[in-house]
CSV table of C-alpha atoms and ligand atoms in Angstrom, one decimal:
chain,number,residue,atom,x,y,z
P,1,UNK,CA,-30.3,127.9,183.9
P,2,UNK,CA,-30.2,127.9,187.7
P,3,UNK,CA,-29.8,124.7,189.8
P,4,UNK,CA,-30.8,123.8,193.0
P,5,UNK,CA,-29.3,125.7,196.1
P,6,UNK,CA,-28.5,123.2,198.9
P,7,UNK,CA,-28.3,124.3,202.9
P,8,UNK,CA,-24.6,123.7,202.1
P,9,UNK,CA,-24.5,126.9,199.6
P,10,UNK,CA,-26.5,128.8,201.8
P,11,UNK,CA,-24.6,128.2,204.8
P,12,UNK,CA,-20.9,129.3,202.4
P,13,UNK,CA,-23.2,132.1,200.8
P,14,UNK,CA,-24.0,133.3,204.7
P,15,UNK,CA,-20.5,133.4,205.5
P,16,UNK,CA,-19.7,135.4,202.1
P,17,UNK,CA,-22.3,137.7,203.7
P,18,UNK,CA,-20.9,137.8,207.1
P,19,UNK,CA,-17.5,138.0,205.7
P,20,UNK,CA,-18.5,140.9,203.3
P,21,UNK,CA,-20.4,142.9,206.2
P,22,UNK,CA,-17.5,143.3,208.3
P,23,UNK,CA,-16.5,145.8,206.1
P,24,UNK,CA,-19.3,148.0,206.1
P,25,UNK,CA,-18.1,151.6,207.1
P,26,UNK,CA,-14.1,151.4,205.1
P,27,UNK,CA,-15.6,150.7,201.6
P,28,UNK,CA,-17.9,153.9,200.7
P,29,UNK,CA,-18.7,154.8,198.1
P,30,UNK,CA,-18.4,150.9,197.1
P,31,UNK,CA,-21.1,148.1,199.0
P,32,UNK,CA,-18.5,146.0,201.3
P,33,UNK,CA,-19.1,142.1,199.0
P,34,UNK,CA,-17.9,139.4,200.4
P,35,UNK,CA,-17.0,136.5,198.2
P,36,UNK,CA,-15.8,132.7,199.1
P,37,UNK,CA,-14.6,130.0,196.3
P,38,UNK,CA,-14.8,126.5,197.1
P,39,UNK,CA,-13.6,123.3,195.4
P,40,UNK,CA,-14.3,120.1,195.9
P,41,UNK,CA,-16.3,121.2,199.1
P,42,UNK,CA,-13.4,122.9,200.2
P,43,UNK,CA,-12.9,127.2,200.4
P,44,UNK,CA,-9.9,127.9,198.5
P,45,UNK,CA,-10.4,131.4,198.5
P,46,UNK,CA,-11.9,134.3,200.1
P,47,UNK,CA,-12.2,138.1,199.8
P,48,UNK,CA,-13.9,141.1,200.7
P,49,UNK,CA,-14.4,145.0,199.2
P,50,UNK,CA,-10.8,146.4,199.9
P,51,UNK,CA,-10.4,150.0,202.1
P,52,UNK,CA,-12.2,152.7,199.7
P,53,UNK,CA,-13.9,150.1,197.6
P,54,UNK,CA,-11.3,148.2,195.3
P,55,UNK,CA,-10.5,145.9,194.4
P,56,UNK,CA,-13.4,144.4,194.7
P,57,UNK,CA,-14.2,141.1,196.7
P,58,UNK,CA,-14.1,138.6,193.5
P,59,UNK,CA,-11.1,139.7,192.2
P,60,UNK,CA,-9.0,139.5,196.0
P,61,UNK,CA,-11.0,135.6,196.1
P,62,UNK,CA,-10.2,134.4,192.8
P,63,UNK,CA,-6.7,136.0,193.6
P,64,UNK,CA,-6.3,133.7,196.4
P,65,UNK,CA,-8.1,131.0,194.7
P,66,UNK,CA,-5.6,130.8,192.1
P,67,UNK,CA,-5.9,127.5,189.6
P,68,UNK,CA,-8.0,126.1,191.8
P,69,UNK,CA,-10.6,128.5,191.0
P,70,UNK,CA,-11.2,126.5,187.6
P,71,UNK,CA,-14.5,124.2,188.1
P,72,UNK,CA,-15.1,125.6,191.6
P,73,UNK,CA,-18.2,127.4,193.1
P,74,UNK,CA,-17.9,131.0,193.9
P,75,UNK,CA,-20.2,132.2,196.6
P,76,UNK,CA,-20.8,136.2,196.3
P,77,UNK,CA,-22.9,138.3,198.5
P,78,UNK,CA,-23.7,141.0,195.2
P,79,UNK,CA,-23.9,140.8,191.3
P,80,UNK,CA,-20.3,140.6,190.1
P,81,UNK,CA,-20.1,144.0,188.3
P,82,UNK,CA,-19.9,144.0,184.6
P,83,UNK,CA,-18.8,147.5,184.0
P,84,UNK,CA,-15.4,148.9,183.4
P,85,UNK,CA,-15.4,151.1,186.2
P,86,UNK,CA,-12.3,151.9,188.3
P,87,UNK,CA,-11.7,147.9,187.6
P,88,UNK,CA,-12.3,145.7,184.8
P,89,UNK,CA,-15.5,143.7,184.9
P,90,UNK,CA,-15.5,141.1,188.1
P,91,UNK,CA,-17.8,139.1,186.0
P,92,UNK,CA,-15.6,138.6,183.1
P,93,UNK,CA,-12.7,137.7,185.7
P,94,UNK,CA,-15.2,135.2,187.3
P,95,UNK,CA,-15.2,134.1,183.6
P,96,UNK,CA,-11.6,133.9,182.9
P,97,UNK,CA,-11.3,131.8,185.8
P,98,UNK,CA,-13.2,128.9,185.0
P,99,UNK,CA,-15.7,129.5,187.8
P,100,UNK,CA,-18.4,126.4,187.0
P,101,UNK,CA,-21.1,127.8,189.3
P,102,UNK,CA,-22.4,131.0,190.9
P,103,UNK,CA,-24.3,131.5,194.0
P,104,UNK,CA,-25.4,134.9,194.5
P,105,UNK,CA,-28.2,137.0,196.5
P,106,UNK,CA,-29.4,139.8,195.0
P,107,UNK,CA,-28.6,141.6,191.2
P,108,UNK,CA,-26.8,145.0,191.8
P,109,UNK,CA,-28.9,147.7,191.5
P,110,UNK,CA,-26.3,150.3,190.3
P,111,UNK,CA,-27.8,150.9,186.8
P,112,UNK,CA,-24.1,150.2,185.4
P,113,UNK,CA,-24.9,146.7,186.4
P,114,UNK,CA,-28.2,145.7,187.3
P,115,UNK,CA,-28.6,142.3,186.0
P,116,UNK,CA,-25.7,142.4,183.1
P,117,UNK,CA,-23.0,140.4,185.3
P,118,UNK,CA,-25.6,137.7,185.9
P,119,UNK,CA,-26.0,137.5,181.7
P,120,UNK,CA,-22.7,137.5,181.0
P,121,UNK,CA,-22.0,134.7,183.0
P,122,UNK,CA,-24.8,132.9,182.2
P,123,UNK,CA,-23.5,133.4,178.6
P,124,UNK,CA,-20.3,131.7,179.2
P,125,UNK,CA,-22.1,128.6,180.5
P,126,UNK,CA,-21.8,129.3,183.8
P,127,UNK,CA,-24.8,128.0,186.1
P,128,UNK,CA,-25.9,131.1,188.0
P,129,UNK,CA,-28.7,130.4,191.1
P,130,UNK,CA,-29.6,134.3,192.2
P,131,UNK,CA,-31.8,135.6,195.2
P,132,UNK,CA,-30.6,133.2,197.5
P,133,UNK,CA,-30.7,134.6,201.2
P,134,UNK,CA,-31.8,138.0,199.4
P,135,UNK,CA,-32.8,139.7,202.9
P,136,UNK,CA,-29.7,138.8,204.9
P,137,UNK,CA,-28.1,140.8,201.8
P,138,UNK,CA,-30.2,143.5,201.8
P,139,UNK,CA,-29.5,144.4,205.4
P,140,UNK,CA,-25.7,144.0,204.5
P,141,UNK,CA,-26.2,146.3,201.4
P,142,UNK,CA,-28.6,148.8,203.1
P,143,UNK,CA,-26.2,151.4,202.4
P,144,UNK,CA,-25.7,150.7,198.3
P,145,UNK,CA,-29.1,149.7,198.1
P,146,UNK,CA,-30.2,153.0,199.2
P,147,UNK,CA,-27.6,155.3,197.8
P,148,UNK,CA,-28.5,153.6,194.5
P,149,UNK,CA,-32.5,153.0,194.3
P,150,UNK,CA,-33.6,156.7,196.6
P,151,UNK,CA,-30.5,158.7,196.3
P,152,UNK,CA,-29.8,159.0,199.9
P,153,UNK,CA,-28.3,156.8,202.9
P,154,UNK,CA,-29.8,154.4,204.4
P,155,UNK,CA,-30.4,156.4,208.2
P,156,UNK,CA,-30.1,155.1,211.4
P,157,UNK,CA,-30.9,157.0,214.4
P,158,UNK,CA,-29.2,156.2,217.7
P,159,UNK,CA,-31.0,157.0,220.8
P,160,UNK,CA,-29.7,156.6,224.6
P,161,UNK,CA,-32.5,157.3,226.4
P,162,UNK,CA,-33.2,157.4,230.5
P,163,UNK,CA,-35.8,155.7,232.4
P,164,UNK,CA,-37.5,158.6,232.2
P,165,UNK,CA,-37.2,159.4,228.5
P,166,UNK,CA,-34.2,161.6,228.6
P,167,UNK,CA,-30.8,162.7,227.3
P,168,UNK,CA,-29.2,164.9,229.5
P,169,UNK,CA,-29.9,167.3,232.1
P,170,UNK,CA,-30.7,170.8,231.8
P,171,UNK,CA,-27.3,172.6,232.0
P,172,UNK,CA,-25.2,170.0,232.7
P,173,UNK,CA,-23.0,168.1,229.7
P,174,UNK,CA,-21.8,165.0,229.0
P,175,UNK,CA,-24.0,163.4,231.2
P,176,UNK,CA,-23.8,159.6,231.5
P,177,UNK,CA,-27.0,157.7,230.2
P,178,UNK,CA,-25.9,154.5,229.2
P,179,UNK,CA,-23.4,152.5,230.3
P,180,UNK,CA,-20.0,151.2,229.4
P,181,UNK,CA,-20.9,148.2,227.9
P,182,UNK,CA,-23.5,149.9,226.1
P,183,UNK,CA,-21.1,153.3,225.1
P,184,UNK,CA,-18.8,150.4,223.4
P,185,UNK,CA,-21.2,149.0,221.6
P,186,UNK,CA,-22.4,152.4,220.2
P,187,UNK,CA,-18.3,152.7,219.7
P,188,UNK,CA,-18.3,149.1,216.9
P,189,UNK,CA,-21.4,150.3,215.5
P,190,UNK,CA,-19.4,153.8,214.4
P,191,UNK,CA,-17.1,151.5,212.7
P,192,UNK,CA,-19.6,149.8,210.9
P,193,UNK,CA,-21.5,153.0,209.1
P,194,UNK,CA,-20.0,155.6,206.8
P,195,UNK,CA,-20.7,158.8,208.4
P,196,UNK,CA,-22.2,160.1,211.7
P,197,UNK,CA,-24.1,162.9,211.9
P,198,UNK,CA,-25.1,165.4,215.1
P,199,UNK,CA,-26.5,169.1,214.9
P,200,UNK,CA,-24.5,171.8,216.4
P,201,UNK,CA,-26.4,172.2,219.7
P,202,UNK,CA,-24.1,168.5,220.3
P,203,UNK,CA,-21.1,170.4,219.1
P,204,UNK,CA,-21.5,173.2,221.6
P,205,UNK,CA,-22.8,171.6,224.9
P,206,UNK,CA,-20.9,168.1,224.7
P,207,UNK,CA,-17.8,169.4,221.9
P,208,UNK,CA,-17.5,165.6,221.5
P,209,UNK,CA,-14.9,163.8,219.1
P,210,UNK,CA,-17.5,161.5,217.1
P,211,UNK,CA,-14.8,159.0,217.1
P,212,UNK,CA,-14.7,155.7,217.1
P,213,UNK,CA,-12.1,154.9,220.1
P,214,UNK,CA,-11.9,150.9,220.8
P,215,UNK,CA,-8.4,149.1,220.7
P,216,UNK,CA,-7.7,148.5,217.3
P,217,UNK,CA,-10.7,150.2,215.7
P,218,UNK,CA,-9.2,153.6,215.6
P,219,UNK,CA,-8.5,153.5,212.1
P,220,UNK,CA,-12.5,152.6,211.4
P,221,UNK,CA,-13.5,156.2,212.3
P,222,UNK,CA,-16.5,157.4,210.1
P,223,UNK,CA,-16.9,160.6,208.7
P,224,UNK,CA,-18.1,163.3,211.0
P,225,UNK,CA,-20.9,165.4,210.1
P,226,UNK,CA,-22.2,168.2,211.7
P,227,UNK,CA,-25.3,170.2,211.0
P,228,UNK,CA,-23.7,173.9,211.1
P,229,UNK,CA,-27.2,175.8,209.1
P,230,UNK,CA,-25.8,179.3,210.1
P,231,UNK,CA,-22.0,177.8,209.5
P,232,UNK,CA,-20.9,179.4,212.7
P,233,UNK,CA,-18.9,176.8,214.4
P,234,UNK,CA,-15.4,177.3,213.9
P,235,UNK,CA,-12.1,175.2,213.8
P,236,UNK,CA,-11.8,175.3,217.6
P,237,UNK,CA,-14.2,172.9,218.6
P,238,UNK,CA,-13.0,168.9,218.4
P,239,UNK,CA,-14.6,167.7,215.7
P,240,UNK,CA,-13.2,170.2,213.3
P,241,UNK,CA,-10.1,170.4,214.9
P,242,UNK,CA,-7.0,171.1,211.9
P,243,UNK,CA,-4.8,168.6,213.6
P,244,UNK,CA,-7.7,165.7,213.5
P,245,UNK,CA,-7.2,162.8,211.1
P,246,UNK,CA,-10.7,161.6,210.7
P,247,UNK,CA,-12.6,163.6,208.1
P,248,UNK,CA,-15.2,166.1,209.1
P,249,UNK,CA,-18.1,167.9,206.7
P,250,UNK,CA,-20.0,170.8,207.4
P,251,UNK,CA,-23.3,170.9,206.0
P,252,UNK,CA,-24.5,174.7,205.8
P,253,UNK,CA,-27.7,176.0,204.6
P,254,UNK,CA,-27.8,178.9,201.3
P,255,UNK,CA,-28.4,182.0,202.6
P,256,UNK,CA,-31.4,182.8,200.0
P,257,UNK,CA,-32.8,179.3,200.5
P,258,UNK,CA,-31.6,178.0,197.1
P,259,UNK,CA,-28.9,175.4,197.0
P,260,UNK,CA,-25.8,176.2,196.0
P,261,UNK,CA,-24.4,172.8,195.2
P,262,UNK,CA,-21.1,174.5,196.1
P,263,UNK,CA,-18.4,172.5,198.4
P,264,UNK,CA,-15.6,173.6,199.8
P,265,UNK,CA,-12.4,171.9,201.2
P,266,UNK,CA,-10.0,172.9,204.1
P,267,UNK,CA,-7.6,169.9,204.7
P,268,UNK,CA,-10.1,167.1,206.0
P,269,UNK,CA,-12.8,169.6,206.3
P,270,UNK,CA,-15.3,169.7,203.9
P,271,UNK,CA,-18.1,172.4,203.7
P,272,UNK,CA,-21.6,171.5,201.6
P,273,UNK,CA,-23.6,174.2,201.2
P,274,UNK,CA,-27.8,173.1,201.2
P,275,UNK,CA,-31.0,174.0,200.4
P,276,UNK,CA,-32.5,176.0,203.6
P,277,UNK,CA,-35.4,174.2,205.2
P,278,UNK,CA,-37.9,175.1,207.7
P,279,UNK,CA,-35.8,175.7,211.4
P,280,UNK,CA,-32.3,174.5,209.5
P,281,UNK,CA,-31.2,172.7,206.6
P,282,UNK,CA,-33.4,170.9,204.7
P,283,UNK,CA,-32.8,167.3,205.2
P,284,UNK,CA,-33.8,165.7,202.4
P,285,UNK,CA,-31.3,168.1,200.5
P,286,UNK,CA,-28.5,167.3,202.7
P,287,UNK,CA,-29.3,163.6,202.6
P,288,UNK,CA,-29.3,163.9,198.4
P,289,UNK,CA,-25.9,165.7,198.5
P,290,UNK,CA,-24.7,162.9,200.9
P,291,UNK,CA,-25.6,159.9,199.2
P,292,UNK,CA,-23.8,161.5,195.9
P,293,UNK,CA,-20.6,162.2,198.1
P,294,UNK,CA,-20.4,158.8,198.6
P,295,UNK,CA,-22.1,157.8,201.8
P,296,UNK,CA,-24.4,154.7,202.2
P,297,UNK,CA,-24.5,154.1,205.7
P,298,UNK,CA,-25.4,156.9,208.3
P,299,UNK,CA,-25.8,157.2,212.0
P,300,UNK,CA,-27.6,160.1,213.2
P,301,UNK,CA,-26.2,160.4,216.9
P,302,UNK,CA,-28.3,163.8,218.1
P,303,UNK,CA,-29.5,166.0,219.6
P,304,UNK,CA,-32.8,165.8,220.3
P,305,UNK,CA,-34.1,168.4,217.7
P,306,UNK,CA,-31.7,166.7,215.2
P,307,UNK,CA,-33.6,163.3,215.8
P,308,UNK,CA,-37.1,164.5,216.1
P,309,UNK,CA,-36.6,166.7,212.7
P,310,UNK,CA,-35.5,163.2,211.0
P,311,UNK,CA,-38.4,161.2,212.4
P,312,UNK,CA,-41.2,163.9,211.6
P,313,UNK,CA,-39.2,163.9,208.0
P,314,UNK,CA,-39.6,160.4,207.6
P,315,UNK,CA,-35.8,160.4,207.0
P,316,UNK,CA,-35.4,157.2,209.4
P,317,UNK,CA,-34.8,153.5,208.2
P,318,UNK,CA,-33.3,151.6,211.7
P,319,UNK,CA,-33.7,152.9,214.7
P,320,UNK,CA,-31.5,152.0,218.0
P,321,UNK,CA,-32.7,152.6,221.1
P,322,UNK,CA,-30.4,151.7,223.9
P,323,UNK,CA,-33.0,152.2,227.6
P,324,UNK,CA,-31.1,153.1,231.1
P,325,UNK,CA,-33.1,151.9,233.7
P,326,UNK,CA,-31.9,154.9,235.9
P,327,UNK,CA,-34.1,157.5,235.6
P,328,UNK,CA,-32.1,161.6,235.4
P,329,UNK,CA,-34.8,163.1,237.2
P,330,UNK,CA,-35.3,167.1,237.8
P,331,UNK,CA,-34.3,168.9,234.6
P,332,UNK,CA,-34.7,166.4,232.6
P,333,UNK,CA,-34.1,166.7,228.9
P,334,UNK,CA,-36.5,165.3,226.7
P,335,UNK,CA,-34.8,162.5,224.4
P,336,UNK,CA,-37.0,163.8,220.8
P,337,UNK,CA,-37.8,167.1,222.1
P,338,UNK,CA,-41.2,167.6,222.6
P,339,UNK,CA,-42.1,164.5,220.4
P,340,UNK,CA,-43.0,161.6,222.8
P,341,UNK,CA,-40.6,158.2,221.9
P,342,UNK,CA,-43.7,156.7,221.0
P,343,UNK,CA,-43.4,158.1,218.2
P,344,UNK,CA,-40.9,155.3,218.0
P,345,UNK,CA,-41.9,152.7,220.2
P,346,UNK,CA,-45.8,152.4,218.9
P,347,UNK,CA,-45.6,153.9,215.9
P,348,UNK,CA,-47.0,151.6,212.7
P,349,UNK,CA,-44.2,153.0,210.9
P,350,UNK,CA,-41.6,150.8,212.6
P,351,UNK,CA,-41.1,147.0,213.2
P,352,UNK,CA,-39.7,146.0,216.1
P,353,UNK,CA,-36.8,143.7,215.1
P,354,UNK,CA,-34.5,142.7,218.2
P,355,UNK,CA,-33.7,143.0,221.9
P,356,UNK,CA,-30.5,143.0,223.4
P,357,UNK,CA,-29.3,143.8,226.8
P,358,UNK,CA,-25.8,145.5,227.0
P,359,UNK,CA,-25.1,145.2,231.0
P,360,UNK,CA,-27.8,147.2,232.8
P,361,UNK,CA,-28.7,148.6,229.2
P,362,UNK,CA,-31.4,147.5,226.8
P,363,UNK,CA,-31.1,148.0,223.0
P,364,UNK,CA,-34.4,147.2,221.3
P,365,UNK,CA,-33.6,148.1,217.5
P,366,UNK,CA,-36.7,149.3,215.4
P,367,UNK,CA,-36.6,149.2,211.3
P,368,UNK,CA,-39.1,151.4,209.2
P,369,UNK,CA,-42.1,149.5,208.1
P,370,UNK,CA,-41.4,148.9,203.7
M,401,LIG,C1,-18.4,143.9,192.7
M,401,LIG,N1,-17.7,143.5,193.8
M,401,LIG,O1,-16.7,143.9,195.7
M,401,LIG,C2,-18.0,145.6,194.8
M,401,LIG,C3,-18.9,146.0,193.7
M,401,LIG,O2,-16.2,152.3,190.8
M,401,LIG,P1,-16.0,150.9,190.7
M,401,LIG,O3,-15.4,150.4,189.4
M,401,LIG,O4,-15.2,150.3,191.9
M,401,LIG,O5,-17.4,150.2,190.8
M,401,LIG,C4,-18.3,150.5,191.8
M,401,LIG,C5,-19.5,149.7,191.7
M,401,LIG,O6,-19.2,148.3,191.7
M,401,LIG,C6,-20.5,149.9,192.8
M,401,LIG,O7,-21.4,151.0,192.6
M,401,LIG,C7,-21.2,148.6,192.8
M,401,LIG,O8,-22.2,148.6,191.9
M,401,LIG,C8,-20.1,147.6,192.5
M,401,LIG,N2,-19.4,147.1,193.6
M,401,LIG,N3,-19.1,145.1,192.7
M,401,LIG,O9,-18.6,143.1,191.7
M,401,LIG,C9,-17.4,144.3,194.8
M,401,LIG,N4,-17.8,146.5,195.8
M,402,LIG,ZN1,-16.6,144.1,190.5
């Protein structure tokens, strides 16, 4: 029993998306829903995933929405849930409201739900129109989508590259590619993912703080994760610094090249221990024990061995490549070491989707070919 979806619903349903999104990066191991309740054309309620995943969007709308909820529209960018999870069932709440009509993109792939909050709402009379704007929700769900359906993130791999295709200089650190425009940007997208991840050659040469560090976005700081396969690096360095507020986990490779499954927790510290792969961890391993800790969206920030090892994996769903038009010259470090970035740039495997310029900068973003 679905009706017809007017340009008005899809333009309240897009802002339930954009409102939703905005979340992305505080909710995990929850997606970040947004949902908007409208009556008599107007919103009377609005709400998103709280911090750490509940409540859940629905229930903080239909909060706000009140009485006036009954014979209104709710607008929801994922399948109400209908299991008794850490909250009861948002579909039986969307129920008990007197919600008249749902418009919603995609059914929720969590097994728990997949299709049975649709039913029971459509059960209780209510006229449910699903799939609207479906790929506008998968890109705002890439993280839950794949932590649900593959069993690992959904990966994207930052690049700042030179004119020349480089990263750095031989023997120098921290040297400046991008921009400051640029370097902020890379700061908002932190915000917006779960974890970042870097190998330990990034720890060691650039001991960097993987934070993210705009005005009031301090508190969106992802997870840190660092590839330690030996497990050398020790509390010293930044990013696993005992006085640091922003979680960081170790991922360490078994010694015999089984996986342990064992973690381990110091404070904000958290050490997985991985199958062994060839030249580190195995990544697929590390991406499996990942997904089930929780994390949906993930940034892999570097090095260059770190990003061509996820590439030549086929580990890689977005990729970012911010382009300096200043070229670094002698000792030069190649940006996917030894792997030319047209590996990116021309490969079938990804679709270029947009092009941006951040001051002198140029971010062209790339998603894997479905
Ligand atoms: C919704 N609205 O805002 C979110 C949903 O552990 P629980 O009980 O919080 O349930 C987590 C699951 O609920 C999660 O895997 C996903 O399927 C769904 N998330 N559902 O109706 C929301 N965040
Ligand atoms: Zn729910």
């Amino acid at each position: 029993m679905s009706d017809i979806v007017t340009e008005t619903d899809r333009r309240f349903l897009a802002a339930a998306i954009r409102l939703g999104a905005g979340a992305n990066g505080e909710t995990w191991p929850n997606p970040a829903v947004g949902a908007i309740v409208v009556k008599d054309g107007r919103v009377v309620g609005r709400g998103r995933t709280a911090s750490g995943g509940r409540p859940h969007a629905e229930t903080i709308a239909l909060r706000e929405a009140g009485e006036r909820a009954a014979g209104g529209t709710l607008y929801v960018s994922l399948e109400p849930c209908a299991h008794h999870g850490r909250t009861p069932p948002c579909a039986d709440a969307v129920i008990a409201a007197g919600i008249a009509r749902v418009v919603a993109c995609a059914s929720d792939p969590d097994p728990r739900v997949s299709g049975r909050g649709f039913a029971r709402m459509r059960d209780a009379g209510i006229s449910v129109s699903a799939d609207v704007l479906r790929a506008a929700a998968e890109r705002a769900h890439a993280g839950h989508i794949s932590r649900t359906t593959r069993n690992r993130p959904h990966v994207v791999l930052k690049l700042a590259v030179s004119a020349d295709d480089a990263i750095g200089r031989a023997g120098e650190t921290r040297v400046a590619v991008t921009g400051e425009i640029a370097r902020r940007h890379v700061h908002a997208l932190r915000a917006r993912v779960d974890a970042i991840l870097v190998g330990s050659g990034t720890v060691t040469a650039d001991d960097p703080e993987l934070t993210c560090r705009l005005p009031g976005l301090e508190h969106r700081s992802p997870v840190r994760i660092v590839l330690d396969t030996d497990g050398r690096l020790g509390r010293d360095w930044t990013v696993f610094a005992a006085k640091s507020r922003v979680p960081s986990w170790r991922i360490v490779a078994g010694p015999d090249g089984s996986a342990t499954g064992e973690a381990s927790e110091e404070g904000l510290l958290r050490t997985l221990h991985v199958r062994r792969g060839e030249g580190g961890v195995d990544l697929s391993d590390a991406l499996r024990r990942l997904a089930e800790a929780g994390i949906g969206r993930l940034m892999v920030e570097g090095g260059a061995a770190v990003a061509r090892s996820f590439l030549l994996g086929d580990l890689v769903d977005e990729v970012l490549l911010f382009r300096s038009p200043v070229a670094l010259g002698d000792g030069a470090v190649p940006a996917l070491a030894g792997l030319p970035l047209s590996a990116v740039e021309s490969s079938p495997a990804f679709v270029r989707k947009e092009r941006r310029m951040f001051g002198p900068d140029r971010l062209t973003r790339y998603e894997r070919r479905r």
